[in-house]
Amino acid sequence: NAGVTQTPKFRVLKTGQSMTLLCAQDMNHEYMYWYRQDPGMGLRLIHYSVGEGTTAKGEVPDGYNVSRLKKQNFLLGLESAAPSQTSVYFCASSIGLGDTQYFGPGTRLTVL
Amino acid sequence: GESVGLHLPTLSVQEGDNSIINCAYSNSASDYFIWYKQESGKGPQFIIDIRSNMDKRQGQRVTVLLNKTVKHLSLQIAATQPGDSAVYFCAEPKAIFGGATNKLIFGTGTLLAVQP
C-alpha cells in the first residue's frame, strides 16, 4: 500500500513550456485534490475531483487543467508555464467529503 | 474571519523530553481537527485527528487534547526523538463552493527542533 504517489519529484521548465504532473493513490479514495504550497501562503486548492470522470475548479485554477480518467489517477497539466507557477505541488486524496486528506510527497516545480 | 492558527512558530526541546504544540481556532462550530507533520522536502503526513465529541485522543506517542471552551487544541509528543523534528500543522476541513468540497485550512505551523 503506497498511499499517494506523485511524479516527477522535481522539474524545471522554461516559460511557455507545458508539462503534466501525475498523482496516483491506491486507497480507493473517491476524492482527490491538487494543492500548491508557497511560502507564507499556506496550501491553496487548485482543482479537485469527487470521483472518476469528474473535476472541478478550486481556489486558484487559472493556468492549470486536470483530468480524472481513472479513479486512482489525477493529472495536473500546465499548458503554458509561467514563473508565477513556481511552487511545490501536492496531491491529496480522501475517502469522502470531510474525511482526512492524505498527501503525496510533492513535486517541486521551477519555471524560469 | 475564521482561522486555525498556532501560538508559537518554533519549539526547541531536548531529546527524550515531552513536546507540546498548541493551536487555536476561532470558529466555535468547528467539529473536526487534524494534525499533520511535514518534514523538509516532504508532503504533510497525517498524525492524528479528533472530533468535537471528544476531549482527548491518543495514538502512538502522541496525544491530542481539545478544549472547546477556549477553542484550543494541543498535540503532545512523548519522549521526543530526533525523527520528530518537522513542522507541525493543525488543520480543519472547511466546506467551500457551497459544500461541494472541503479545503483544508492549515495553521501557520510550528517548527519542532529536537536537540540531541
PDB file of N, CA and C in Angstrom, chain B residues 12-91:
ATOM      1  N   SER B  12      11.857  24.347  20.603  1.00  0.00           N
ATOM      2  CA  SER B  12      13.088  23.587  20.724  1.00  0.00           C
ATOM      3  C   SER B  12      13.034  22.744  21.994  1.00  0.00           C
ATOM      4  N   VAL B  13      13.235  21.444  21.854  1.00  0.00           N
ATOM      5  CA  VAL B  13      13.177  20.545  23.009  1.00  0.00           C
ATOM      6  C   VAL B  13      14.376  19.619  22.998  1.00  0.00           C
ATOM      7  N   GLN B  14      14.674  19.099  24.161  1.00  0.00           N
ATOM      8  CA  GLN B  14      15.747  18.113  24.281  1.00  0.00           C
ATOM      9  C   GLN B  14      15.210  16.725  23.955  1.00  0.00           C
ATOM     10  N   GLU B  15      16.038  15.948  23.324  1.00  0.00           N
ATOM     11  CA  GLU B  15      15.667  14.562  23.024  1.00  0.00           C
ATOM     12  C   GLU B  15      15.239  13.860  24.307  1.00  0.00           C
ATOM     13  N   GLY B  16      14.124  13.176  24.259  1.00  0.00           N
ATOM     14  CA  GLY B  16      13.611  12.458  25.419  1.00  0.00           C
ATOM     15  C   GLY B  16      12.565  13.225  26.202  1.00  0.00           C
ATOM     16  N   ASP B  17      12.546  14.541  26.020  1.00  0.00           N
ATOM     17  CA  ASP B  17      11.528  15.346  26.694  1.00  0.00           C
ATOM     18  C   ASP B  17      10.195  15.218  25.973  1.00  0.00           C
ATOM     19  N   ASN B  18       9.145  15.672  26.644  1.00  0.00           N
ATOM     20  CA  ASN B  18       7.837  15.727  26.004  1.00  0.00           C
ATOM     21  C   ASN B  18       7.666  17.083  25.322  1.00  0.00           C
ATOM     22  N   SER B  19       6.983  17.076  24.188  1.00  0.00           N
ATOM     23  CA  SER B  19       6.718  18.304  23.432  1.00  0.00           C
ATOM     24  C   SER B  19       5.227  18.597  23.446  1.00  0.00           C
ATOM     25  N   ILE B  20       4.918  19.877  23.501  1.00  0.00           N
ATOM     26  CA  ILE B  20       3.514  20.289  23.418  1.00  0.00           C
ATOM     27  C   ILE B  20       3.405  21.394  22.381  1.00  0.00           C
ATOM     28  N   ILE B  21       2.621  21.151  21.372  1.00  0.00           N
ATOM     29  CA  ILE B  21       2.392  22.116  20.300  1.00  0.00           C
ATOM     30  C   ILE B  21       0.941  22.557  20.380  1.00  0.00           C
ATOM     31  N   ASN B  22       0.738  23.858  20.363  1.00  0.00           N
ATOM     32  CA  ASN B  22      -0.594  24.404  20.574  1.00  0.00           C
ATOM     33  C   ASN B  22      -1.219  24.960  19.301  1.00  0.00           C
ATOM     34  N   CYS B  23      -2.530  25.003  19.312  1.00  0.00           N
ATOM     35  CA  CYS B  23      -3.272  25.507  18.167  1.00  0.00           C
ATOM     36  C   CYS B  23      -4.558  26.139  18.666  1.00  0.00           C
ATOM     37  N   ALA B  24      -4.894  27.307  18.120  1.00  0.00           N
ATOM     38  CA  ALA B  24      -6.146  27.976  18.477  1.00  0.00           C
ATOM     39  C   ALA B  24      -7.035  28.045  17.249  1.00  0.00           C
ATOM     40  N   TYR B  25      -8.323  27.979  17.459  1.00  0.00           N
ATOM     41  CA  TYR B  25      -9.249  28.138  16.351  1.00  0.00           C
ATOM     42  C   TYR B  25     -10.318  29.140  16.744  1.00  0.00           C
ATOM     43  N   SER B  26     -10.970  29.695  15.756  1.00  0.00           N
ATOM     44  CA  SER B  26     -11.893  30.784  16.056  1.00  0.00           C
ATOM     45  C   SER B  26     -13.357  30.418  15.850  1.00  0.00           C
ATOM     46  N   ASN B  27     -13.611  29.356  15.093  1.00  0.00           N
ATOM     47  CA  ASN B  27     -14.995  29.008  14.794  1.00  0.00           C
ATOM     48  C   ASN B  27     -15.518  27.990  15.797  1.00  0.00           C
ATOM     49  N   SER B  28     -16.432  28.406  16.629  1.00  0.00           N
ATOM     50  CA  SER B  28     -16.940  27.509  17.662  1.00  0.00           C
ATOM     51  C   SER B  28     -17.717  26.335  17.071  1.00  0.00           C
ATOM     52  N   ALA B  29     -18.101  26.432  15.807  1.00  0.00           N
ATOM     53  CA  ALA B  29     -18.830  25.332  15.165  1.00  0.00           C
ATOM     54  C   ALA B  29     -17.895  24.284  14.572  1.00  0.00           C
ATOM     55  N   SER B  30     -16.603  24.525  14.618  1.00  0.00           N
ATOM     56  CA  SER B  30     -15.640  23.562  14.077  1.00  0.00           C
ATOM     57  C   SER B  30     -15.781  22.236  14.806  1.00  0.00           C
ATOM     58  N   ASP B  31     -15.811  21.142  14.052  1.00  0.00           N
ATOM     59  CA  ASP B  31     -16.063  19.866  14.707  1.00  0.00           C
ATOM     60  C   ASP B  31     -15.054  18.778  14.365  1.00  0.00           C
ATOM     61  N   TYR B  32     -14.026  19.139  13.616  1.00  0.00           N
ATOM     62  CA  TYR B  32     -13.053  18.111  13.236  1.00  0.00           C
ATOM     63  C   TYR B  32     -11.710  18.767  12.999  1.00  0.00           C
ATOM     64  N   PHE B  33     -10.686  18.211  13.626  1.00  0.00           N
ATOM     65  CA  PHE B  33      -9.346  18.769  13.507  1.00  0.00           C
ATOM     66  C   PHE B  33      -8.350  17.650  13.221  1.00  0.00           C
ATOM     67  N   ILE B  34      -7.330  18.021  12.464  1.00  0.00           N
ATOM     68  CA  ILE B  34      -6.318  17.047  12.067  1.00  0.00           C
ATOM     69  C   ILE B  34      -4.954  17.648  12.349  1.00  0.00           C
ATOM     70  N   TRP B  35      -4.052  16.845  12.848  1.00  0.00           N
ATOM     71  CA  TRP B  35      -2.656  17.255  12.993  1.00  0.00           C
ATOM     72  C   TRP B  35      -1.843  16.580  11.894  1.00  0.00           C
ATOM     73  N   TYR B  36      -1.025  17.414  11.240  1.00  0.00           N
ATOM     74  CA  TYR B  36      -0.118  16.917  10.219  1.00  0.00           C
ATOM     75  C   TYR B  36       1.329  17.240  10.612  1.00  0.00           C
ATOM     76  N   LYS B  37       2.227  16.401  10.156  1.00  0.00           N
ATOM     77  CA  LYS B  37       3.665  16.610  10.311  1.00  0.00           C
ATOM     78  C   LYS B  37       4.259  16.744   8.919  1.00  0.00           C
ATOM     79  N   GLN B  38       5.045  17.787   8.720  1.00  0.00           N
ATOM     80  CA  GLN B  38       5.684  17.956   7.421  1.00  0.00           C
ATOM     81  C   GLN B  38       7.192  18.089   7.603  1.00  0.00           C
ATOM     82  N   GLU B  39       7.900  17.099   7.152  1.00  0.00           N
ATOM     83  CA  GLU B  39       9.360  17.143   7.173  1.00  0.00           C
ATOM     84  C   GLU B  39       9.848  17.887   5.936  1.00  0.00           C
ATOM     85  N   SER B  40      11.034  18.396   6.027  1.00  0.00           N
ATOM     86  CA  SER B  40      11.599  19.183   4.941  1.00  0.00           C
ATOM     87  C   SER B  40      11.600  18.395   3.638  1.00  0.00           C
ATOM     88  N   GLY B  41      11.017  18.983   2.602  1.00  0.00           N
ATOM     89  CA  GLY B  41      11.003  18.349   1.297  1.00  0.00           C
ATOM     90  C   GLY B  41       9.985  17.252   1.125  1.00  0.00           C
ATOM     91  N   LYS B  42       9.074  17.116   2.088  1.00  0.00           N
ATOM     92  CA  LYS B  42       8.064  16.060   2.009  1.00  0.00           C
ATOM     93  C   LYS B  42       6.665  16.643   2.134  1.00  0.00           C
ATOM     94  N   GLY B  43       5.682  15.835   1.840  1.00  0.00           N
ATOM     95  CA  GLY B  43       4.303  16.268   1.972  1.00  0.00           C
ATOM     96  C   GLY B  43       3.807  16.143   3.393  1.00  0.00           C
ATOM     97  N   PRO B  44       2.710  16.841   3.705  1.00  0.00           N
ATOM     98  CA  PRO B  44       2.119  16.716   5.046  1.00  0.00           C
ATOM     99  C   PRO B  44       1.720  15.271   5.326  1.00  0.00           C
ATOM    100  N   GLN B  45       2.072  14.803   6.492  1.00  0.00           N
ATOM    101  CA  GLN B  45       1.788  13.423   6.887  1.00  0.00           C
ATOM    102  C   GLN B  45       0.786  13.422   8.025  1.00  0.00           C
ATOM    103  N   PHE B  46      -0.304  12.696   7.858  1.00  0.00           N
ATOM    104  CA  PHE B  46      -1.327  12.600   8.892  1.00  0.00           C
ATOM    105  C   PHE B  46      -0.748  12.005  10.168  1.00  0.00           C
ATOM    106  N   ILE B  47      -1.039  12.658  11.305  1.00  0.00           N
ATOM    107  CA  ILE B  47      -0.589  12.129  12.590  1.00  0.00           C
ATOM    108  C   ILE B  47      -1.764  11.585  13.374  1.00  0.00           C
ATOM    109  N   ILE B  48      -2.729  12.461  13.630  1.00  0.00           N
ATOM    110  CA  ILE B  48      -3.859  12.089  14.460  1.00  0.00           C
ATOM    111  C   ILE B  48      -4.968  13.097  14.235  1.00  0.00           C
ATOM    112  N   ASP B  49      -6.191  12.692  14.473  1.00  0.00           N
ATOM    113  CA  ASP B  49      -7.317  13.609  14.337  1.00  0.00           C
ATOM    114  C   ASP B  49      -8.216  13.513  15.561  1.00  0.00           C
ATOM    115  N   ILE B  50      -9.113  14.469  15.661  1.00  0.00           N
ATOM    116  CA  ILE B  50     -10.044  14.460  16.786  1.00  0.00           C
ATOM    117  C   ILE B  50     -11.326  15.168  16.372  1.00  0.00           C
ATOM    118  N   ARG B  51     -12.424  14.630  16.806  1.00  0.00           N
ATOM    119  CA  ARG B  51     -13.718  15.250  16.541  1.00  0.00           C
ATOM    120  C   ARG B  51     -14.199  15.954  17.803  1.00  0.00           C
ATOM    121  N   SER B  52     -15.144  16.843  17.618  1.00  0.00           N
ATOM    122  CA  SER B  52     -15.541  17.717  18.721  1.00  0.00           C
ATOM    123  C   SER B  52     -16.296  16.992  19.827  1.00  0.00           C
ATOM    124  N   ASN B  53     -16.698  15.743  19.589  1.00  0.00           N
ATOM    125  CA  ASN B  53     -17.379  14.999  20.646  1.00  0.00           C
ATOM    126  C   ASN B  53     -16.384  14.316  21.586  1.00  0.00           C
ATOM    127  N   MET B  54     -15.106  14.598  21.374  1.00  0.00           N
ATOM    128  CA  MET B  54     -14.049  14.034  22.208  1.00  0.00           C
ATOM    129  C   MET B  54     -13.217  15.163  22.796  1.00  0.00           C
ATOM    130  N   ASP B  55     -12.638  14.931  23.967  1.00  0.00           N
ATOM    131  CA  ASP B  55     -11.722  15.878  24.584  1.00  0.00           C
ATOM    132  C   ASP B  55     -10.276  15.446  24.421  1.00  0.00           C
ATOM    133  N   LYS B  56     -10.094  14.169  24.191  1.00  0.00           N
ATOM    134  CA  LYS B  56      -8.737  13.622  24.160  1.00  0.00           C
ATOM    135  C   LYS B  56      -8.711  12.411  23.246  1.00  0.00           C
ATOM    136  N   ARG B  57      -7.595  12.287  22.553  1.00  0.00           N
ATOM    137  CA  ARG B  57      -7.412  11.099  21.741  1.00  0.00           C
ATOM    138  C   ARG B  57      -5.932  10.763  21.746  1.00  0.00           C
ATOM    139  N   GLN B  58      -5.643   9.477  21.882  1.00  0.00           N
ATOM    140  CA  GLN B  58      -4.246   9.060  21.967  1.00  0.00           C
ATOM    141  C   GLN B  58      -3.856   8.179  20.814  1.00  0.00           C
ATOM    142  N   GLY B  59      -2.602   8.375  20.375  1.00  0.00           N
ATOM    143  CA  GLY B  59      -2.031   7.495  19.375  1.00  0.00           C
ATOM    144  C   GLY B  59      -0.719   6.965  19.905  1.00  0.00           C
ATOM    145  N   GLN B  60       0.120   6.556  19.002  1.00  0.00           N
ATOM    146  CA  GLN B  60       1.423   6.066  19.419  1.00  0.00           C
ATOM    147  C   GLN B  60       2.330   7.252  19.736  1.00  0.00           C
ATOM    148  N   ARG B  61       2.640   7.459  20.977  1.00  0.00           N
ATOM    149  CA  ARG B  61       3.463   8.568  21.499  1.00  0.00           C
ATOM    150  C   ARG B  61       2.838   9.936  21.318  1.00  0.00           C
ATOM    151  N   VAL B  62       1.682  10.025  20.753  1.00  0.00           N
ATOM    152  CA  VAL B  62       1.035  11.331  20.573  1.00  0.00           C
ATOM    153  C   VAL B  62      -0.335  11.349  21.231  1.00  0.00           C
ATOM    154  N   THR B  63      -0.682  12.512  21.738  1.00  0.00           N
ATOM    155  CA  THR B  63      -1.987  12.733  22.348  1.00  0.00           C
ATOM    156  C   THR B  63      -2.488  14.086  21.877  1.00  0.00           C
ATOM    157  N   VAL B  64      -3.727  14.155  21.468  1.00  0.00           N
ATOM    158  CA  VAL B  64      -4.325  15.427  21.109  1.00  0.00           C
ATOM    159  C   VAL B  64      -5.403  15.744  22.135  1.00  0.00           C
ATOM    160  N   LEU B  65      -5.366  16.969  22.622  1.00  0.00           N
ATOM    161  CA  LEU B  65      -6.354  17.445  23.587  1.00  0.00           C
ATOM    162  C   LEU B  65      -7.161  18.571  22.946  1.00  0.00           C
ATOM    163  N   LEU B  66      -8.445  18.528  23.155  1.00  0.00           N
ATOM    164  CA  LEU B  66      -9.327  19.546  22.592  1.00  0.00           C
ATOM    165  C   LEU B  66     -10.091  20.222  23.720  1.00  0.00           C
ATOM    166  N   ASN B  67      -9.968  21.524  23.810  1.00  0.00           N
ATOM    167  CA  ASN B  67     -10.703  22.314  24.792  1.00  0.00           C
ATOM    168  C   ASN B  67     -11.651  23.231  24.041  1.00  0.00           C
ATOM    169  N   LYS B  68     -12.904  22.806  23.962  1.00  0.00           N
ATOM    170  CA  LYS B  68     -13.870  23.568  23.166  1.00  0.00           C
ATOM    171  C   LYS B  68     -14.257  24.872  23.852  1.00  0.00           C
ATOM    172  N   THR B  69     -14.109  24.933  25.151  1.00  0.00           N
ATOM    173  CA  THR B  69     -14.485  26.143  25.880  1.00  0.00           C
ATOM    174  C   THR B  69     -13.632  27.328  25.453  1.00  0.00           C
ATOM    175  N   VAL B  70     -12.326  27.084  25.326  1.00  0.00           N
ATOM    176  CA  VAL B  70     -11.420  28.166  24.934  1.00  0.00           C
ATOM    177  C   VAL B  70     -10.960  28.015  23.493  1.00  0.00           C
ATOM    178  N   LYS B  71     -11.557  27.088  22.767  1.00  0.00           N
ATOM    179  CA  LYS B  71     -11.240  26.866  21.350  1.00  0.00           C
ATOM    180  C   LYS B  71      -9.741  26.667  21.142  1.00  0.00           C
ATOM    181  N   HIS B  72      -9.245  25.638  21.775  1.00  0.00           N
ATOM    182  CA  HIS B  72      -7.810  25.385  21.746  1.00  0.00           C
ATOM    183  C   HIS B  72      -7.574  23.886  21.653  1.00  0.00           C
ATOM    184  N   LEU B  73      -6.591  23.517  20.867  1.00  0.00           N
ATOM    185  CA  LEU B  73      -6.175  22.114  20.875  1.00  0.00           C
ATOM    186  C   LEU B  73      -4.660  22.042  20.930  1.00  0.00           C
ATOM    187  N   SER B  74      -4.192  20.927  21.411  1.00  0.00           N
ATOM    188  CA  SER B  74      -2.749  20.743  21.541  1.00  0.00           C
ATOM    189  C   SER B  74      -2.360  19.335  21.112  1.00  0.00           C
ATOM    190  N   LEU B  75      -1.133  19.249  20.665  1.00  0.00           N
ATOM    191  CA  LEU B  75      -0.547  17.971  20.286  1.00  0.00           C
ATOM    192  C   LEU B  75       0.609  17.716  21.239  1.00  0.00           C
ATOM    193  N   GLN B  76       0.551  16.622  21.945  1.00  0.00           N
ATOM    194  CA  GLN B  76       1.611  16.252  22.861  1.00  0.00           C
ATOM    195  C   GLN B  76       2.367  15.067  22.290  1.00  0.00           C
ATOM    196  N   ILE B  77       3.685  15.206  22.239  1.00  0.00           N
ATOM    197  CA  ILE B  77       4.542  14.126  21.763  1.00  0.00           C
ATOM    198  C   ILE B  77       5.390  13.664  22.937  1.00  0.00           C
ATOM    199  N   ALA B  78       5.266  12.414  23.273  1.00  0.00           N
ATOM    200  CA  ALA B  78       6.014  11.866  24.402  1.00  0.00           C
ATOM    201  C   ALA B  78       7.399  11.409  23.954  1.00  0.00           C
ATOM    202  N   ALA B  79       8.382  11.607  24.843  1.00  0.00           N
ATOM    203  CA  ALA B  79       9.746  11.135  24.582  1.00  0.00           C
ATOM    204  C   ALA B  79      10.206  11.535  23.185  1.00  0.00           C
ATOM    205  N   THR B  80      10.254  12.820  22.951  1.00  0.00           N
ATOM    206  CA  THR B  80      10.559  13.350  21.621  1.00  0.00           C
ATOM    207  C   THR B  80      11.891  12.823  21.103  1.00  0.00           C
ATOM    208  N   GLN B  81      11.882  12.459  19.836  1.00  0.00           N
ATOM    209  CA  GLN B  81      13.055  11.879  19.192  1.00  0.00           C
ATOM    210  C   GLN B  81      13.530  12.782  18.054  1.00  0.00           C
ATOM    211  N   PRO B  82      14.782  12.654  17.634  1.00  0.00           N
ATOM    212  CA  PRO B  82      15.273  13.483  16.516  1.00  0.00           C
ATOM    213  C   PRO B  82      14.396  13.359  15.267  1.00  0.00           C
ATOM    214  N   GLY B  83      13.838  12.191  15.039  1.00  0.00           N
ATOM    215  CA  GLY B  83      12.959  11.983  13.889  1.00  0.00           C
ATOM    216  C   GLY B  83      11.654  12.740  13.969  1.00  0.00           C
ATOM    217  N   ASP B  84      11.368  13.317  15.115  1.00  0.00           N
ATOM    218  CA  ASP B  84      10.154  14.121  15.269  1.00  0.00           C
ATOM    219  C   ASP B  84      10.364  15.548  14.775  1.00  0.00           C
ATOM    220  N   SER B  85      11.589  15.928  14.485  1.00  0.00           N
ATOM    221  CA  SER B  85      11.872  17.282  14.005  1.00  0.00           C
ATOM    222  C   SER B  85      11.155  17.511  12.687  1.00  0.00           C
ATOM    223  N   ALA B  86      10.298  18.514  12.667  1.00  0.00           N
ATOM    224  CA  ALA B  86       9.483  18.799  11.488  1.00  0.00           C
ATOM    225  C   ALA B  86       8.630  20.026  11.791  1.00  0.00           C
ATOM    226  N   VAL B  87       7.856  20.444  10.805  1.00  0.00           N
ATOM    227  CA  VAL B  87       6.835  21.463  11.035  1.00  0.00           C
ATOM    228  C   VAL B  87       5.518  20.750  11.280  1.00  0.00           C
ATOM    229  N   TYR B  88       4.822  21.156  12.310  1.00  0.00           N
ATOM    230  CA  TYR B  88       3.550  20.549  12.676  1.00  0.00           C
ATOM    231  C   TYR B  88       2.429  21.557  12.421  1.00  0.00           C
ATOM    232  N   PHE B  89       1.401  21.078  11.748  1.00  0.00           N
ATOM    233  CA  PHE B  89       0.246  21.908  11.434  1.00  0.00           C
ATOM    234  C   PHE B  89      -1.004  21.310  12.057  1.00  0.00           C
ATOM    235  N   CYS B  90      -1.841  22.172  12.600  1.00  0.00           N
ATOM    236  CA  CYS B  90      -3.203  21.734  12.843  1.00  0.00           C
ATOM    237  C   CYS B  90      -4.008  22.173  11.628  1.00  0.00           C
ATOM    238  N   ALA B  91      -5.001  21.418  11.297  1.00  0.00           N
ATOM    239  CA  ALA B  91      -5.788  21.715  10.096  1.00  0.00           C
ATOM    240  C   ALA B  91      -7.241  21.387  10.348  1.00  0.00           C
TER     241      ALA B  91
END
